[in-house]
Coordinates of C-alpha atoms in Angstrom, one line a residue:
M122 CA -48.3 71.4 -42.0
N123 CA -49.8 69.2 -43.7
I124 CA -51.6 67.6 -41.0
N125 CA -53.2 64.4 -44.3
K126 CA -49.7 63.7 -44.8
I127 CA -48.7 63.2 -41.2
Q128 CA -52.0 61.7 -40.6
E129 CA -51.8 59.2 -42.9
D130 CA -47.8 58.6 -42.5
L131 CA -47.6 58.3 -39.0
Q132 CA -50.4 55.2 -39.3
Q133 CA -48.4 53.3 -41.8
L134 CA -45.1 54.1 -39.2
L135 CA -47.6 52.9 -36.5
P136 CA -49.4 50.0 -37.6
S137 CA -50.4 49.1 -33.6
G138 CA -50.6 52.9 -32.5
T139 CA -54.2 54.8 -32.9
V140 CA -52.9 58.2 -34.8
R141 CA -56.3 60.4 -35.1
S142 CA -56.7 64.1 -36.1
G143 CA -58.5 66.7 -34.8
E144 CA -58.9 65.7 -31.9
V145 CA -60.9 67.4 -28.9
L146 CA -58.9 67.3 -25.4
K147 CA -60.1 68.2 -22.8
S148 CA -61.4 64.4 -22.0
Y149 CA -57.9 63.5 -21.4
V150 CA -57.4 65.7 -18.9
F151 CA -58.0 66.0 -15.4
T152 CA -58.8 69.6 -15.7
Q153 CA -61.6 68.5 -18.9
I154 CA -60.6 71.6 -20.7
G155 CA -58.7 72.0 -23.9
G156 CA -58.9 72.6 -27.5
K157 CA -57.2 70.6 -30.2
A158 CA -54.6 68.8 -31.7
D159 CA -53.7 68.4 -34.6
I160 CA -52.0 65.0 -35.1
L161 CA -52.4 62.8 -31.3
A162 CA -50.3 59.5 -31.4
A163 CA -50.6 57.0 -29.3
P164 CA -47.9 54.3 -29.4
V165 CA -48.0 50.7 -28.0
S166 CA -44.4 50.2 -27.9
Y167 CA -40.8 51.7 -27.2
E168 CA -39.8 51.4 -30.7
E169 CA -43.3 52.8 -32.0
I170 CA -42.2 55.9 -29.6
R171 CA -39.1 56.0 -31.4
T172 CA -40.2 56.3 -34.5
I173 CA -43.1 59.1 -33.8
V174 CA -39.7 61.4 -31.9
T175 CA -37.3 60.8 -35.0
Y176 CA -40.3 61.7 -37.9
A177 CA -40.9 64.3 -35.8
R178 CA -37.6 66.1 -36.0
E179 CA -36.7 64.9 -39.6
N180 CA -39.9 66.5 -40.9
H181 CA -39.4 69.9 -38.0
I182 CA -43.3 69.0 -36.3
P183 CA -43.7 70.7 -32.9
L184 CA -44.1 67.3 -30.4
T185 CA -46.2 67.3 -26.4
I186 CA -45.9 64.2 -24.7
L187 CA -49.2 63.6 -22.6
G188 CA -49.4 61.4 -19.7
N189 CA -52.5 61.2 -18.9
G190 CA -52.8 64.8 -17.7
S191 CA -53.2 65.3 -13.7
N192 CA -51.4 67.7 -13.3
V193 CA -51.6 69.4 -17.2
I194 CA -53.0 72.8 -18.9
I195 CA -54.3 73.1 -22.2
R196 CA -55.4 75.8 -23.9
D197 CA -58.4 76.1 -25.7
G198 CA -57.0 76.8 -28.6
G199 CA -54.9 73.1 -28.1
I200 CA -51.9 72.0 -29.3
R201 CA -50.4 72.1 -33.1
G202 CA -48.7 69.3 -34.1
I203 CA -48.0 66.2 -32.7
V204 CA -49.7 64.3 -29.4
L205 CA -47.6 61.8 -28.2
Q206 CA -49.3 60.3 -26.3
T207 CA -48.5 57.4 -23.4
S208 CA -51.4 55.7 -21.9
E209 CA -51.1 52.3 -23.7
L210 CA -47.9 51.9 -21.8
S211 CA -48.9 50.4 -19.2
Q212 CA -46.6 47.8 -17.6
I213 CA -45.5 46.7 -14.4
E214 CA -44.0 44.3 -13.3
I215 CA -42.2 43.5 -10.2
H216 CA -38.2 40.9 -10.3
G217 CA -37.3 41.0 -6.7
E218 CA -37.7 43.9 -4.9
L219 CA -37.8 46.6 -7.4
L220 CA -40.8 47.6 -9.2
V221 CA -40.9 48.4 -13.2
A222 CA -43.3 50.5 -14.7
Q223 CA -43.7 51.7 -17.8
C224 CA -44.0 55.3 -18.6
G225 CA -47.6 55.4 -18.9
A226 CA -48.5 53.2 -16.1
K227 CA -50.1 55.4 -13.0
I228 CA -48.4 55.9 -10.2
I229 CA -50.8 55.2 -8.3
D230 CA -51.4 51.5 -10.1
A231 CA -47.9 51.1 -9.4
S232 CA -48.4 51.2 -5.6
N233 CA -51.7 49.0 -5.3
Y234 CA -49.1 46.8 -7.5
A235 CA -46.3 47.0 -4.7
L236 CA -48.5 46.1 -2.5
E237 CA -49.8 43.1 -3.7
H238 CA -46.3 42.1 -3.4
N239 CA -45.5 43.1 0.0
L240 CA -43.2 45.9 -1.4
S241 CA -43.1 49.8 0.8
G242 CA -41.4 52.9 -0.5
L243 CA -44.3 53.0 -3.0
E244 CA -46.7 54.0 -0.3
F245 CA -46.6 57.9 -0.4
A246 CA -47.3 57.5 -3.8
C247 CA -51.3 56.2 -3.6
G248 CA -53.1 59.0 -4.0
I249 CA -51.0 61.0 -6.9
P250 CA -53.4 60.6 -9.8
G251 CA -50.3 60.6 -12.4
T252 CA -48.8 58.5 -14.7
V253 CA -45.2 56.4 -14.0
G254 CA -43.7 59.6 -16.4
G255 CA -45.2 62.0 -15.2
A256 CA -44.2 61.0 -11.7
L257 CA -40.3 61.4 -12.7
Y258 CA -41.3 64.5 -14.9
M259 CA -41.4 66.8 -12.2
N260 CA -40.5 64.0 -9.1
A261 CA -43.7 64.2 -7.5
G262 CA -44.2 63.5 -4.1
A263 CA -46.7 63.3 -1.3
Y264 CA -46.8 63.5 2.4
G265 CA -42.9 62.8 2.9
G266 CA -42.1 61.2 0.2
E267 CA -41.0 62.0 -3.6
V268 CA -40.2 59.6 -6.1
K269 CA -36.4 60.4 -5.9
D270 CA -36.2 58.4 -3.3
V271 CA -37.1 55.1 -4.7
L272 CA -35.9 55.5 -7.8
E273 CA -32.8 53.2 -8.8
S274 CA -33.3 54.2 -12.2
A275 CA -34.9 55.3 -15.8
L276 CA -34.9 53.8 -19.3
A277 CA -34.9 57.1 -21.2
L278 CA -34.9 58.7 -24.7
N279 CA -32.4 61.0 -25.8
Q280 CA -33.1 63.2 -28.5
S281 CA -31.3 61.4 -30.8
G282 CA -33.7 58.0 -30.6
E283 CA -31.2 56.3 -28.0
M284 CA -32.3 53.9 -25.3
V285 CA -30.6 55.3 -22.2
T286 CA -30.0 54.6 -18.9
L287 CA -30.4 57.2 -15.9
T288 CA -29.5 56.9 -12.1
G289 CA -28.7 59.2 -9.8
D290 CA -27.0 62.6 -10.5
D291 CA -28.6 62.2 -14.1
L292 CA -32.1 62.8 -13.2
E293 CA -30.5 66.4 -11.7
W294 CA -33.3 65.9 -9.3
G295 CA -35.5 69.2 -7.5
Y296 CA -38.1 70.0 -5.9
R297 CA -40.6 69.1 -8.4
H298 CA -38.0 68.5 -10.9
S299 CA -35.6 66.1 -12.2
I300 CA -34.1 65.8 -16.1
F301 CA -36.9 64.7 -18.0
A302 CA -38.1 68.9 -17.5
S303 CA -35.7 70.2 -19.7
G304 CA -36.8 67.9 -22.9
E305 CA -33.3 66.5 -23.6
Y306 CA -35.2 62.9 -22.2
I307 CA -38.6 61.1 -22.1
V308 CA -39.4 58.8 -19.9
L309 CA -39.6 55.2 -21.2
E310 CA -39.7 53.2 -17.9
A311 CA -39.0 54.1 -14.2
R312 CA -36.8 51.0 -12.0
F313 CA -38.1 52.0 -8.0
A314 CA -35.8 49.8 -5.4
L315 CA -38.8 48.9 -2.9
K316 CA -37.8 46.6 0.6
Q317 CA -39.8 43.7 1.4
G318 CA -43.0 44.2 4.7
D319 CA -45.8 43.7 6.4
P320 CA -49.0 43.8 3.8
A321 CA -50.8 45.6 6.7
L322 CA -48.3 47.5 7.1
I323 CA -48.5 48.3 4.1
K324 CA -52.1 48.6 3.6
A325 CA -52.8 50.6 6.8
S326 CA -50.5 53.1 6.1
M327 CA -52.4 53.7 2.6
D328 CA -55.8 53.6 3.9
E329 CA -54.2 56.6 6.0
L330 CA -52.9 58.2 3.0
T331 CA -56.1 58.3 1.4
H332 CA -58.2 59.3 3.7
L333 CA -56.1 62.4 4.0
R334 CA -56.5 62.8 0.4
E335 CA -60.0 62.0 -0.2
S336 CA -61.3 64.3 3.6
K337 CA -59.0 67.7 2.2
Q338 CA -58.7 67.6 -1.3
P339 CA -61.8 68.9 -3.9
L340 CA -62.0 65.9 -5.7
E341 CA -65.9 65.6 -6.5
Y342 CA -64.4 68.7 -8.5
P343 CA -61.9 68.1 -12.3
S344 CA -59.2 69.7 -11.4
C345 CA -55.3 70.0 -12.4
G346 CA -54.3 68.7 -8.7
S347 CA -52.2 71.6 -7.1
V348 CA -52.0 74.4 -8.6
F349 CA -48.3 75.3 -6.7
K350 CA -45.1 75.3 -5.5
R351 CA -44.6 75.4 -2.3
P352 CA -43.0 78.7 -1.6
P353 CA -39.9 78.1 0.8
G354 CA -41.3 78.2 4.3
R355 CA -44.8 78.8 3.5
Y356 CA -48.0 77.0 1.9
A357 CA -49.2 78.8 -1.0
G358 CA -52.7 77.0 -0.2
Q359 CA -52.4 78.5 3.3
L360 CA -52.1 82.1 1.6
I361 CA -54.0 81.8 -0.7
Q362 CA -56.5 81.2 2.3
E363 CA -55.6 83.8 4.1
S364 CA -55.5 86.2 0.6
G365 CA -59.3 85.5 0.7
L366 CA -59.3 84.4 -2.8
Q367 CA -61.3 80.7 -1.8
G368 CA -65.1 81.4 -3.7
T369 CA -62.8 83.6 -6.0
R370 CA -64.0 82.6 -9.6
I371 CA -63.8 83.9 -13.5
G372 CA -66.1 82.3 -15.9
G373 CA -66.4 78.6 -14.5
A374 CA -63.1 78.0 -12.5
E375 CA -62.8 79.0 -9.5
V376 CA -60.2 78.3 -6.7
S377 CA -61.3 75.3 -4.2
R378 CA -63.2 76.3 -1.4
K379 CA -61.9 72.9 1.1
H380 CA -58.2 73.7 -0.5
A381 CA -57.3 77.0 -1.0
G382 CA -53.8 75.4 -3.7
F383 CA -56.1 74.1 -6.2
I384 CA -58.3 75.7 -8.9
V385 CA -61.9 73.5 -9.4
N386 CA -63.3 73.5 -13.4
A387 CA -67.1 74.9 -11.0
D388 CA -68.9 75.3 -14.1
N389 CA -67.6 74.4 -17.8
A390 CA -64.6 76.7 -17.0
T391 CA -62.9 77.4 -20.5
A392 CA -57.9 76.9 -20.1
S393 CA -58.9 81.1 -20.5
D394 CA -61.1 81.1 -17.3
Y395 CA -58.4 78.9 -15.3
I396 CA -54.9 80.5 -16.6
G397 CA -56.6 84.3 -15.6
L398 CA -57.7 83.4 -11.9
I399 CA -54.0 82.0 -11.8
Q400 CA -52.8 85.4 -12.6
H401 CA -55.2 86.4 -10.4
V402 CA -53.1 84.6 -7.6
R403 CA -50.6 85.3 -8.0
S404 CA -51.4 88.3 -8.4
A405 CA -52.9 89.2 -4.4
V406 CA -50.4 86.7 -3.0
K407 CA -47.7 89.2 -3.4
D408 CA -49.1 92.2 -2.9
K409 CA -50.8 90.2 0.4
F410 CA -47.5 88.7 2.0
G411 CA -44.7 90.0 -1.2
V412 CA -44.2 86.1 -2.2
E413 CA -44.0 85.3 -5.6
L414 CA -46.2 82.1 -6.0
E415 CA -45.0 80.1 -8.8
T416 CA -47.0 77.3 -10.9
E417 CA -46.5 73.2 -10.4
V418 CA -49.7 73.1 -13.3
K419 CA -48.1 72.4 -16.5
I420 CA -49.8 75.4 -18.8
I421 CA -49.1 74.0 -22.4
G422 CA -50.9 74.3 -25.9
E423 CA -52.5 77.4 -27.8
E424 CA -54.1 80.7 -26.5

């Protein structure tokens, strides 16, 4: 794989977007860990996304989609091929009671934009740090709300490079899952069906949820958010806490003393530290409770 040629080709194909080689990825993820990308491309339009996807497919180049990296661990060896980073696609608009947000917009910003327009339905997302694309990918949720509850439709790019609209059962909603996790589609845009509401009540709900988040989560440290999915009938954080794992460290990665469901970058952790600690936690909980914890965080890249 000729990295220089890929960079030159993409710079010609993306006159408005950004193309860099050898970019260190730790500044693009919340954990602040991770190796380099062969090529990092930041498109500024849906057409440029289609151009990158088509180029990668036709030239048999691996392609990885990266939002703002809030629930991602990138291994220390970095990512081969092209990393398509969506942060430049961040527009949010209101059409009546419909909020339309591009894939790279932050879901927190969408929640705040809804508040500014007296629209209710996205209050639950006021503390979720990911992008709209990432929120759809994993059916993000918090405090009783989920993306599937308010999503009317999604504009997506399929493997043939066609833009399609997905609704309802097309999206294959599940707990922290959607059709986008299959890799068949790339999120371009989300359309949320909201309702007019009392701005004071909307703000009060968001203020309460923000207080809960700030009081319970270790926001003072870099982290990938909640590491594990909720086991049926249990809570991952409670199982980890009752296993006596809070404060456990491998290298610079530590099981949070504030919320056991979080692993924080306490002291210049590496991805290997994180992954080793995840494996240790899973093993300890399995031994004590017989529960197999499943990771919610997405681990990508090379060793």
